[in-house]
Short mmCIF file of C-alpha atoms and ligand atoms in Angstrom, two decimals:
data_model
loop_
_atom_site.label_atom_id
_atom_site.label_comp_id
_atom_site.label_asym_id
_atom_site.label_seq_id
_atom_site.Cartn_x
_atom_site.Cartn_y
_atom_site.Cartn_z
CA MET O 1 -14.95 21.18 -16.76
CA LYS O 2 -18.44 20.94 -15.54
CA LYS O 3 -20.03 18.94 -18.22
CA LYS O 4 -16.99 16.52 -18.31
CA PHE O 5 -17.70 15.29 -14.75
CA GLU O 6 -21.43 15.03 -14.79
CA SER O 7 -22.57 11.29 -14.69
CA LYS O 8 -19.01 10.21 -14.78
CA PHE O 9 -17.88 6.99 -13.00
CA ILE O 10 -14.27 7.40 -11.76
CA VAL O 11 -12.39 4.90 -9.76
CA LEU O 12 -9.25 5.42 -7.59
CA ASP O 13 -7.40 2.20 -6.98
CA GLY O 14 -3.95 0.87 -6.14
CA PRO O 15 -2.06 -1.18 -3.44
CA ASP O 16 -2.74 -0.90 0.22
CA GLY O 17 -1.07 2.22 1.43
CA CYS O 18 -1.15 4.09 -1.80
CA GLY O 19 -2.97 7.15 -0.36
CA LYS O 20 -6.45 6.52 -1.94
CA SER O 21 -8.42 8.13 0.88
CA THR O 22 -6.40 11.34 0.85
CA GLN O 23 -6.52 11.57 -3.01
CA THR O 24 -10.23 10.80 -3.04
CA ALA O 25 -11.04 13.71 -0.72
CA LYS O 26 -8.84 15.99 -2.76
CA LEU O 27 -10.42 14.95 -6.01
CA VAL O 28 -13.99 15.20 -4.61
CA GLU O 29 -13.22 18.87 -3.50
CA TYR O 30 -11.78 19.77 -7.01
CA ILE O 31 -15.01 18.23 -8.75
CA LYS O 32 -17.36 20.03 -6.30
CA ASN O 33 -15.59 23.13 -6.97
CA ALA O 34 -16.30 22.64 -10.80
CA GLY O 35 -19.94 22.69 -9.79
CA VAL O 36 -20.80 19.03 -10.01
CA GLU O 37 -22.44 16.97 -7.26
CA VAL O 38 -20.18 14.10 -6.20
CA SER O 39 -21.14 10.71 -4.65
CA THR O 40 -18.41 8.71 -3.16
CA PHE O 41 -18.54 5.07 -2.06
CA ARG O 42 -16.01 2.30 -1.05
CA ASP O 43 -15.83 -1.15 -2.49
CA PRO O 44 -16.30 -3.45 -0.79
CA GLY O 45 -18.93 -1.66 1.33
CA SER O 46 -21.08 1.46 1.32
CA THR O 47 -24.37 -0.62 1.58
CA THR O 48 -25.71 -2.50 4.57
CA ILE O 49 -25.09 -5.89 2.77
CA GLY O 50 -21.78 -4.71 1.39
CA GLU O 51 -20.39 -3.58 4.89
CA LYS O 52 -21.38 -7.04 6.25
CA ILE O 53 -19.49 -8.77 3.41
CA ARG O 54 -16.57 -6.42 3.93
CA ALA O 55 -16.37 -7.36 7.66
CA ILE O 56 -16.15 -11.06 6.60
CA LEU O 57 -13.58 -10.39 3.91
CA LEU O 58 -11.28 -8.45 6.08
CA ASP O 59 -11.57 -10.41 9.44
CA PRO O 60 -8.17 -11.97 10.12
CA GLU O 61 -10.04 -14.95 11.78
CA ASN O 62 -11.30 -16.03 8.44
CA ASN O 63 -8.01 -17.47 7.51
CA LEU O 64 -9.58 -20.55 6.03
CA MET O 65 -11.32 -18.51 3.19
CA ASP O 66 -10.82 -20.14 -0.18
CA ASP O 67 -9.65 -17.91 -3.06
CA ARG O 68 -12.83 -18.39 -5.02
CA THR O 69 -14.98 -17.52 -2.09
CA GLU O 70 -12.93 -14.41 -1.63
CA LEU O 71 -13.39 -13.43 -5.22
CA LEU O 72 -17.13 -14.05 -5.22
CA LEU O 73 -17.69 -12.11 -1.95
CA TYR O 74 -15.95 -9.04 -3.50
CA MET O 75 -18.11 -9.48 -6.62
CA ALA O 76 -21.27 -9.91 -4.63
CA SER O 77 -20.71 -6.72 -2.61
CA ARG O 78 -20.01 -4.79 -5.81
CA ALA O 79 -23.30 -6.02 -7.40
CA GLN O 80 -25.21 -4.63 -4.49
CA LEU O 81 -23.31 -1.35 -4.55
CA TRP O 82 -24.07 -0.86 -8.18
CA ARG O 83 -27.83 -1.38 -7.80
CA GLU O 84 -28.26 0.38 -4.50
CA LYS O 85 -26.02 3.37 -4.89
CA ILE O 86 -23.92 3.79 -8.10
CA GLU O 87 -26.72 3.39 -10.69
CA PRO O 88 -29.13 5.95 -8.99
CA ALA O 89 -26.19 8.43 -8.45
CA LEU O 90 -25.17 8.43 -12.08
CA ALA O 91 -28.90 8.62 -13.26
CA ALA O 92 -29.14 11.82 -11.08
CA GLY O 93 -26.19 13.33 -12.98
CA ASN O 94 -23.72 13.03 -10.10
CA CYS O 95 -20.11 12.26 -10.59
CA VAL O 96 -19.34 8.93 -8.78
CA ILE O 97 -15.92 8.46 -7.23
CA LEU O 98 -15.33 4.81 -6.15
CA ASP O 99 -12.56 3.67 -3.82
CA ARG O 100 -11.62 0.50 -5.57
CA TRP O 101 -13.72 -1.63 -8.12
CA VAL O 102 -13.06 -4.60 -10.51
CA SER O 103 -9.45 -3.29 -11.07
CA SER O 104 -8.76 -4.49 -7.47
CA THR O 105 -10.10 -7.90 -8.02
CA CYS O 106 -7.90 -8.16 -11.17
CA ALA O 107 -4.77 -7.19 -9.28
CA TYR O 108 -5.40 -9.09 -6.00
CA GLN O 109 -7.38 -12.20 -6.70
CA GLY O 110 -6.55 -12.36 -10.40
CA PHE O 111 -2.89 -11.55 -10.62
CA ALA O 112 -1.44 -11.90 -7.12
CA GLY O 113 -3.92 -14.63 -5.99
CA GLY O 114 -3.25 -16.70 -9.24
CA ILE O 115 -6.82 -16.93 -10.51
CA GLY O 116 -5.87 -15.02 -13.59
CA ILE O 117 -7.01 -11.48 -14.79
CA GLY O 118 -8.98 -13.11 -17.63
CA LYS O 119 -11.07 -15.31 -15.42
CA VAL O 120 -11.77 -12.52 -12.99
CA LEU O 121 -12.98 -10.39 -15.98
CA ASP O 122 -15.21 -13.26 -17.23
CA ILE O 123 -16.85 -13.64 -13.78
CA ALA O 124 -17.32 -9.81 -13.62
CA GLU O 125 -19.03 -9.74 -16.95
CA HIS O 126 -21.48 -12.31 -15.67
CA SER O 127 -22.02 -10.76 -12.22
CA LEU O 128 -22.18 -7.00 -12.96
CA GLU O 129 -24.15 -4.62 -15.08
CA ARG O 130 -21.09 -2.33 -15.43
CA VAL O 131 -17.44 -3.70 -15.40
CA TRP O 132 -15.55 -0.80 -16.42
CA PRO O 133 -15.83 2.81 -15.23
CA ASP O 134 -15.35 5.86 -17.47
CA LEU O 135 -11.87 6.26 -15.97
CA THR O 136 -9.63 4.34 -13.57
CA ILE O 137 -6.66 6.01 -11.70
CA ILE O 138 -4.06 3.74 -10.34
CA LEU O 139 -1.98 5.25 -7.53
CA ASP O 140 1.28 3.40 -7.97
CA VAL O 141 3.60 3.03 -4.91
CA ASN O 142 6.41 0.78 -3.83
CA LEU O 143 6.06 -1.54 -0.92
CA ALA O 144 8.38 0.20 1.45
CA THR O 145 6.51 3.62 1.03
CA ALA O 146 3.20 1.96 1.31
CA LYS O 147 4.07 0.08 4.59
CA ALA O 148 5.36 3.34 6.07
CA ARG O 149 1.97 4.79 5.52
CA MET O 150 0.13 1.87 6.97
CA ASN O 151 0.63 2.71 10.64
CA ARG O 152 -2.16 0.46 12.08
CA GLU O 153 -3.23 -3.13 12.75
CA TYR O 154 -3.40 -5.07 9.49
CA ASP O 155 -6.57 -6.71 8.33
CA ARG O 156 -6.82 -10.19 6.56
CA MET O 157 -5.79 -8.93 3.14
CA GLU O 158 -2.97 -6.72 4.48
CA GLN O 159 -1.51 -9.63 6.47
CA LYS O 160 -0.80 -11.44 3.25
CA ALA O 161 2.93 -11.93 2.48
CA ALA O 162 5.11 -9.10 0.99
CA GLU O 163 5.43 -11.15 -2.21
CA TYR O 164 1.69 -11.23 -2.63
CA HIS O 165 1.71 -7.41 -2.24
CA GLU O 166 4.47 -7.01 -4.63
CA ASN O 167 2.41 -8.97 -7.15
CA VAL O 168 -0.75 -6.77 -6.46
CA ARG O 169 1.34 -3.84 -7.48
CA ALA O 170 2.63 -5.68 -10.62
CA GLY O 171 -1.02 -6.71 -11.37
CA PHE O 172 -2.26 -3.03 -11.32
CA LEU O 173 0.61 -2.11 -13.75
CA LYS O 174 -0.21 -5.04 -16.07
CA LEU O 175 -3.93 -4.08 -16.15
CA ALA O 176 -2.96 -0.52 -17.07
CA GLU O 177 -1.09 -1.79 -20.13
CA LEU O 178 -4.17 -3.61 -21.27
CA ARG O 179 -6.67 -0.65 -21.18
CA LYS O 180 -6.69 2.90 -22.41
CA ASP O 181 -9.15 4.02 -19.80
CA ILE O 182 -6.65 3.29 -16.90
CA ILE O 183 -4.09 5.91 -16.03
CA VAL O 184 -1.20 5.44 -13.49
CA VAL O 185 -0.03 8.08 -11.38
CA ASP O 186 3.18 7.95 -9.18
CA ALA O 187 1.80 8.18 -5.66
CA GLY O 188 5.25 8.08 -3.89
CA ASP O 189 5.32 11.93 -3.68
CA ALA O 190 3.67 14.36 -1.21
CA ALA O 191 -0.10 14.44 -1.30
CA GLU O 192 -0.47 17.76 -2.91
CA LYS O 193 2.01 16.85 -5.83
CA VAL O 194 0.16 13.65 -6.34
CA HIS O 195 -3.15 15.46 -6.45
CA ASN O 196 -1.88 17.95 -9.06
CA GLU O 197 -0.62 15.07 -11.21
CA ILE O 198 -4.00 13.36 -10.94
CA ILE O 199 -5.76 16.52 -12.16
CA ARG O 200 -3.23 17.03 -14.98
CA LYS O 201 -3.76 13.53 -16.24
CA ILE O 202 -7.49 13.57 -15.82
CA LYS O 203 -7.63 16.84 -17.99
CA LYS O 204 -5.44 15.33 -20.60
CA TYR O 205 -7.56 12.05 -20.75
CA LEU O 206 -10.77 13.94 -21.03
CA VAL O 207 -9.59 16.19 -23.71
CA LYS O 208 -8.02 13.22 -25.66
CA ARG O 209 -11.36 11.31 -25.34
CA GLU O 210 -13.30 14.24 -26.99
CA ALA O 211 -10.79 14.65 -29.77
P1 TMP J 301 -9.67 -0.94 1.38
O1 TMP J 301 -9.08 -1.19 2.79
O2 TMP J 301 -8.68 -0.25 0.46
O3 TMP J 301 -11.02 -0.38 1.32
O4 TMP J 301 -9.81 -2.33 0.68
C1 TMP J 301 -10.00 -3.51 1.39
C2 TMP J 301 -8.98 -4.61 1.14
O5 TMP J 301 -9.67 -5.52 0.21
C3 TMP J 301 -7.76 -4.19 0.51
O6 TMP J 301 -6.70 -4.90 1.17
C4 TMP J 301 -7.79 -4.61 -0.86
C5 TMP J 301 -8.72 -5.77 -0.92
N1 TMP J 301 -9.41 -5.99 -2.07
C6 TMP J 301 -9.30 -7.21 -2.87
O7 TMP J 301 -8.46 -7.96 -2.48
N2 TMP J 301 -10.10 -7.33 -3.90
C7 TMP J 301 -11.13 -6.59 -4.38
O8 TMP J 301 -11.78 -6.75 -5.29
C8 TMP J 301 -11.29 -5.26 -3.57
C9 TMP J 301 -12.27 -4.28 -3.95
C10 TMP J 301 -10.47 -5.07 -2.52
#
């Protein structure tokens, strides 16, 4: 398995409350055990500039933020993250695990926000050196399960209406239909079961890719 994970760019994504943090930690451990160095980052964030942009994006006081401003700030944080962190980590042979990426902008701003997935991808093509990771894993979860996991104060994005978040979920599933390098995992189960399913699907995908 070692060779398969070297210099691979893998994204975990999904609606708020889908369990990304737990699954990222488990996946990182699995890949490290396979003998590969792993770098993990969160999008937006993980650079000094990116964390400042993240704070602006998630501050509930910024309720006047225009949809396009929102979209461009996510893209700006990502451009910085690629240059400062992801590109060098991949060049060093590390496996890079990202918490969210362009798939989130497609689902949130593109599908739920109404800008359109096509337009988001156009802007991404013009803004980023790399739009698509080697593999994107979408953790699919229904709204009730997601809410039950989010036992904390909501940020600006989380405070958006239930209908918006239903559409975010639908947006992720729509995106997965459009691309073969996106796999969907049912994330409603217990963490260990979800992890095993992620590993099963990753192995299947990597084997298929080599065939
Ligand atoms: P996080 O809390 O999972 O790190 O994500 C921050 C919030 O930003 C979350 O509600 C999802 C949202 N988001 C977008 O709306 N568009 C994006 O492109 C990204 C990366 C995140």
